[in-house]
Amino acid sequence: MSLRTDAVNHVSHFKPNSPDIKSAKITGVFGESVFTIKTAREYLSDEAYKSLVTSIKGGKKIDRTVAGQIASGMRAWAESRGVTHFTHWFQPLTGATAEKHDSFFTLKGDGTAIEEFDGATLIQQEPDASSFPNGGLRATFEARGYTAWDPSSPPFIIEIGNGKTLCIPTIFIAYTGESLDYKAPLMKAVDAVNKAAVTVCNYFDKNVNKVIPTLGWEQEYFVIDEALVNARPDLVQCGRTVFGFTPAKGQQLEDHYFGSIPERVYAFMRDFENESYKLGIPLRTRHNEVAPAQFECAPIFEEVNIAVDHNILLMDVMTRVAKRHRLVVLLHEKPFAGINGSGKHNNWSLATDTGINLLAPGKTPKTNLMFLTFFVNTIKAVHDYADILRASIASASNDFRLGANEAPPAIISVFIGDYLTKVLNDVETRVGNKFDEQDEAILKLDLHRSIPELMIDNTDRNRTSPFAFTGNKFEFRAVGSTANCGHPMTVLNTIIADTLTKFAAEVDALIEKGDKKEIAIMQVIQKYIVSSKKILFEGDGYSEAWHQEAEKRGLPNLKTTPVALDAMVTEKAKKLFKDNGIYTHSELEARHEIELEKYIKKVQIEARVMGDLATNHIIPASIKYQNELLKNVSLLREAALPEKLYKGQLTLLKDVSTHIQQVYDNVFEMVEARKVANNIVDTREKAIAYEAKVKAQYFDKIRYHVDKLEQLVDDELWTLPKYRELLFLR
Ligand code: ADP
Ligand code: MG
């Protein structure tokens, strides 16, 4: 019996277990594994508590003695929950999170065993940085790395089986100060956008002291039976199927979307949701997605830094909890060809400390003008830095999705809906194209109060847009499902900070020349509308017509990662990130190098897996069938039957033989192409070779012949679970 038949049997006999959930109410468990401010109040002295709160709010440093008190309080709380170990939890550029567990247990000089967690250990640790990607930074700077506590994201307890570990969210940086993770730059971008946005807010409202970017992600994923996955080495090693014929019943019936959730998946969802609630992840929605076996969950939005941590944590929790249900979660952007892929829409906005959403139309002319300011600045930022935004979502796995006629295209454009298009047109075409005192009527800007409701009519069209305004926030839809949102969020907030800073400078210059404040603001807004118009697109982003139109407009359309990444290291990018204090030039170059290396490795692994599967599964199964056909034909010949009675077998034999030979030849050539690529020294050139000479040249070709064989060869002989089994058996 093959793994495949075993797996199919396993699925047929699997009885789902209901998760053991102790409280019916979410509020009963929400945040119970988090060292929240409320918990801190219980466990800390007044002094320690105050210091922690100020540092969370204002980013002020905590001194060592107070850190010691906070550490003991955290340990007391953690131990009361059965925790024995702690770890600095961080987000290195590998894409996964990293932890190195230490126990509280220690021996004193005289050999007494005690449990201890001191302030220094809370604040700083030194993981072995050499095993994390650094893009040459260490070589250049002899940069040992260390992790440093980020008090703005609360510590939490991870449970694995019966073991419990206290996780301290940290940033990961080199001794020379360069960041080696996703979190440190994000925090810098949050600061930059805060500074710029407060300045602009103060034109309208002097009470605003702080502006915080908000993020609400939507995580798409597939859920597949574990035994079936184990019988597919490609799913195990690449997270996607490199072969597989799309079944007769794909997603064309669209009966899965918002259909009822299968019982086994439902049990899994409730279980991982419950674990997420304990960790303070405010999950709100769950539903089926368009493709069979595809689902989505989304939380209530949070401050971007916390939201990013929560998304990373969620991906980890889902993966672990799935095991309890003998399921596997596939977070890959495109696990199955011919079926929708998975994204992670990033809903983004800016919130003030006075409780205003800066991307929600206001109630008075003044707040409306403030809305229009932030709205137009966002469009301008995306227009000016579309290439850098595109680079921020580039990865080997997202390449399968962007531009594949069902996900947002690789062309960055902004969707704003009919109503706001009209508003911008009105502003743009004011008489004489210039604002003066007589034009003050426009300042009484009467925006429709219910833009969010108006937007609902446009929902269908904005689905094809990579960056859509959805009534009170922008939705960056091109982010991939495996991505750490930290990187695209760093870039988005940086370009917004940069644009707002320039905006304020232009407004101030006009005011200095004697313009009234509102007139000055309106003039710059008008100018920005004109200069960024070409990024606006309301039509179907999947259509061929858009690709042509975009080319006419001069919008970049970089379909593959190795070239899309170029935008990270242009003079423009270096200036942007340096001016805003996010990355130095060497940090940018290091990151560019790391992304290219990740790309190369991913394609390399996939090419190898393809070769292995072809040689060890596809060709052997096909040869068995070829032999059966041969035997059959020769027996028929012996029996002296007229050939016209076994013409079918002969054709089959010919086809099977042709495809076997094609698979064999192409795999052989692909291995040769890989050897050539491996000898290229320059990382960018090597990545391009892997893309053009290995992936583009051979992946589809090999797959074509393999999928043909899958359709021809006796089903009993086929060893890999087929799409119909992977996608429809639960
Ligand atoms: P849908 O997109 O399905 O219509 P919603 O618009 O309610 O649903 O929300 C989608 C996501 O957008 C959710 O994760 C939600 O938390 C998030 N979201 C809503 N408002 C904001 C905001 N101001 N900032 C960031 N994210 C937001
Ligand atoms: Mg949405």
PDB file of N, CA and C in Angstrom, residues 622-653:
ATOM      1  N   SER A 622       4.979   5.899 -13.886  1.00  0.00           N
ATOM      2  CA  SER A 622       4.641   5.931 -15.310  1.00  0.00           C
ATOM      3  C   SER A 622       5.254   4.747 -16.052  1.00  0.00           C
ATOM      4  N   ILE A 623       6.465   4.354 -15.638  1.00  0.00           N
ATOM      5  CA  ILE A 623       7.098   3.199 -16.287  1.00  0.00           C
ATOM      6  C   ILE A 623       6.316   1.919 -16.002  1.00  0.00           C
ATOM      7  N   LYS A 624       5.836   1.803 -14.783  1.00  0.00           N
ATOM      8  CA  LYS A 624       5.013   0.622 -14.460  1.00  0.00           C
ATOM      9  C   LYS A 624       3.823   0.542 -15.413  1.00  0.00           C
ATOM     10  N   TYR A 625       3.206   1.660 -15.622  1.00  0.00           N
ATOM     11  CA  TYR A 625       2.039   1.684 -16.485  1.00  0.00           C
ATOM     12  C   TYR A 625       2.449   1.414 -17.942  1.00  0.00           C
ATOM     13  N   GLN A 626       3.582   1.982 -18.314  1.00  0.00           N
ATOM     14  CA  GLN A 626       4.115   1.758 -19.659  1.00  0.00           C
ATOM     15  C   GLN A 626       4.332   0.253 -19.884  1.00  0.00           C
ATOM     16  N   ASN A 627       4.885  -0.410 -18.872  1.00  0.00           N
ATOM     17  CA  ASN A 627       5.114  -1.855 -18.975  1.00  0.00           C
ATOM     18  C   ASN A 627       3.815  -2.624 -19.116  1.00  0.00           C
ATOM     19  N   GLU A 628       2.822  -2.231 -18.348  1.00  0.00           N
ATOM     20  CA  GLU A 628       1.518  -2.901 -18.452  1.00  0.00           C
ATOM     21  C   GLU A 628       0.955  -2.774 -19.853  1.00  0.00           C
ATOM     22  N   LEU A 629       1.096  -1.541 -20.380  1.00  0.00           N
ATOM     23  CA  LEU A 629       0.589  -1.316 -21.733  1.00  0.00           C
ATOM     24  C   LEU A 629       1.353  -2.171 -22.738  1.00  0.00           C
ATOM     25  N   LEU A 630       2.683  -2.195 -22.543  1.00  0.00           N
ATOM     26  CA  LEU A 630       3.521  -2.986 -23.444  1.00  0.00           C
ATOM     27  C   LEU A 630       3.128  -4.452 -23.416  1.00  0.00           C
ATOM     28  N   LYS A 631       2.970  -4.960 -22.194  1.00  0.00           N
ATOM     29  CA  LYS A 631       2.594  -6.362 -22.037  1.00  0.00           C
ATOM     30  C   LYS A 631       1.271  -6.617 -22.743  1.00  0.00           C
ATOM     31  N   ASN A 632       0.351  -5.724 -22.488  1.00  0.00           N
ATOM     32  CA  ASN A 632      -0.975  -5.847 -23.062  1.00  0.00           C
ATOM     33  C   ASN A 632      -0.913  -5.858 -24.593  1.00  0.00           C
ATOM     34  N   VAL A 633      -0.189  -4.917 -25.133  1.00  0.00           N
ATOM     35  CA  VAL A 633      -0.110  -4.818 -26.593  1.00  0.00           C
ATOM     36  C   VAL A 633       0.554  -6.062 -27.191  1.00  0.00           C
ATOM     37  N   SER A 634       1.617  -6.519 -26.530  1.00  0.00           N
ATOM     38  CA  SER A 634       2.293  -7.666 -27.141  1.00  0.00           C
ATOM     39  C   SER A 634       1.444  -8.933 -27.031  1.00  0.00           C
ATOM     40  N   LEU A 635       0.662  -9.051 -25.948  1.00  0.00           N
ATOM     41  CA  LEU A 635      -0.234 -10.205 -25.850  1.00  0.00           C
ATOM     42  C   LEU A 635      -1.320 -10.142 -26.922  1.00  0.00           C
ATOM     43  N   LEU A 636      -1.800  -8.922 -27.139  1.00  0.00           N
ATOM     44  CA  LEU A 636      -2.832  -8.772 -28.159  1.00  0.00           C
ATOM     45  C   LEU A 636      -2.282  -9.116 -29.545  1.00  0.00           C
ATOM     46  N   ARG A 637      -1.038  -8.695 -29.718  1.00  0.00           N
ATOM     47  CA  ARG A 637      -0.379  -9.001 -30.990  1.00  0.00           C
ATOM     48  C   ARG A 637      -0.230 -10.506 -31.166  1.00  0.00           C
ATOM     49  N   GLU A 638       0.215 -11.156 -30.089  1.00  0.00           N
ATOM     50  CA  GLU A 638       0.373 -12.617 -30.114  1.00  0.00           C
ATOM     51  C   GLU A 638      -0.933 -13.294 -30.466  1.00  0.00           C
ATOM     52  N   ALA A 639      -2.009 -12.738 -29.897  1.00  0.00           N
ATOM     53  CA  ALA A 639      -3.321 -13.325 -30.162  1.00  0.00           C
ATOM     54  C   ALA A 639      -3.801 -13.008 -31.577  1.00  0.00           C
ATOM     55  N   ALA A 640      -2.957 -12.303 -32.329  1.00  0.00           N
ATOM     56  CA  ALA A 640      -3.224 -11.978 -33.732  1.00  0.00           C
ATOM     57  C   ALA A 640      -4.500 -11.179 -33.935  1.00  0.00           C
ATOM     58  N   LEU A 641      -4.777 -10.302 -32.946  1.00  0.00           N
ATOM     59  CA  LEU A 641      -5.937  -9.417 -33.106  1.00  0.00           C
ATOM     60  C   LEU A 641      -5.610  -8.300 -34.099  1.00  0.00           C
ATOM     61  N   PRO A 642      -6.582  -7.868 -34.868  1.00  0.00           N
ATOM     62  CA  PRO A 642      -6.296  -6.750 -35.780  1.00  0.00           C
ATOM     63  C   PRO A 642      -5.934  -5.494 -34.983  1.00  0.00           C
ATOM     64  N   GLU A 643      -4.952  -4.764 -35.482  1.00  0.00           N
ATOM     65  CA  GLU A 643      -4.416  -3.620 -34.734  1.00  0.00           C
ATOM     66  C   GLU A 643      -5.464  -2.560 -34.444  1.00  0.00           C
ATOM     67  N   LYS A 644      -6.462  -2.461 -35.313  1.00  0.00           N
ATOM     68  CA  LYS A 644      -7.463  -1.413 -35.082  1.00  0.00           C
ATOM     69  C   LYS A 644      -8.220  -1.633 -33.770  1.00  0.00           C
ATOM     70  N   LEU A 645      -8.145  -2.857 -33.204  1.00  0.00           N
ATOM     71  CA  LEU A 645      -8.822  -3.121 -31.936  1.00  0.00           C
ATOM     72  C   LEU A 645      -8.003  -2.683 -30.720  1.00  0.00           C
ATOM     73  N   TYR A 646      -6.736  -2.398 -30.928  1.00  0.00           N
ATOM     74  CA  TYR A 646      -5.986  -1.862 -29.767  1.00  0.00           C
ATOM     75  C   TYR A 646      -5.219  -0.587 -30.128  1.00  0.00           C
ATOM     76  N   LYS A 647      -5.827   0.150 -31.053  1.00  0.00           N
ATOM     77  CA  LYS A 647      -5.257   1.450 -31.408  1.00  0.00           C
ATOM     78  C   LYS A 647      -5.161   2.381 -30.200  1.00  0.00           C
ATOM     79  N   GLY A 648      -6.192   2.293 -29.339  1.00  0.00           N
ATOM     80  CA  GLY A 648      -6.222   3.131 -28.123  1.00  0.00           C
ATOM     81  C   GLY A 648      -4.995   2.877 -27.269  1.00  0.00           C
ATOM     82  N   GLN A 649      -4.702   1.587 -27.015  1.00  0.00           N
ATOM     83  CA  GLN A 649      -3.535   1.242 -26.190  1.00  0.00           C
ATOM     84  C   GLN A 649      -2.242   1.754 -26.819  1.00  0.00           C
ATOM     85  N   LEU A 650      -2.191   1.634 -28.154  1.00  0.00           N
ATOM     86  CA  LEU A 650      -0.967   2.080 -28.825  1.00  0.00           C
ATOM     87  C   LEU A 650      -0.768   3.590 -28.670  1.00  0.00           C
ATOM     88  N   THR A 651      -1.874   4.308 -28.819  1.00  0.00           N
ATOM     89  CA  THR A 651      -1.782   5.765 -28.646  1.00  0.00           C
ATOM     90  C   THR A 651      -1.360   6.110 -27.223  1.00  0.00           C
ATOM     91  N   LEU A 652      -1.998   5.443 -26.275  1.00  0.00           N
ATOM     92  CA  LEU A 652      -1.654   5.650 -24.860  1.00  0.00           C
ATOM     93  C   LEU A 652      -0.169   5.403 -24.624  1.00  0.00           C
ATOM     94  N   LEU A 653       0.280   4.276 -25.159  1.00  0.00           N
ATOM     95  CA  LEU A 653       1.682   3.888 -24.990  1.00  0.00           C
ATOM     96  C   LEU A 653       2.605   4.966 -25.558  1.00  0.00           C
TER      97      LEU A 653
END
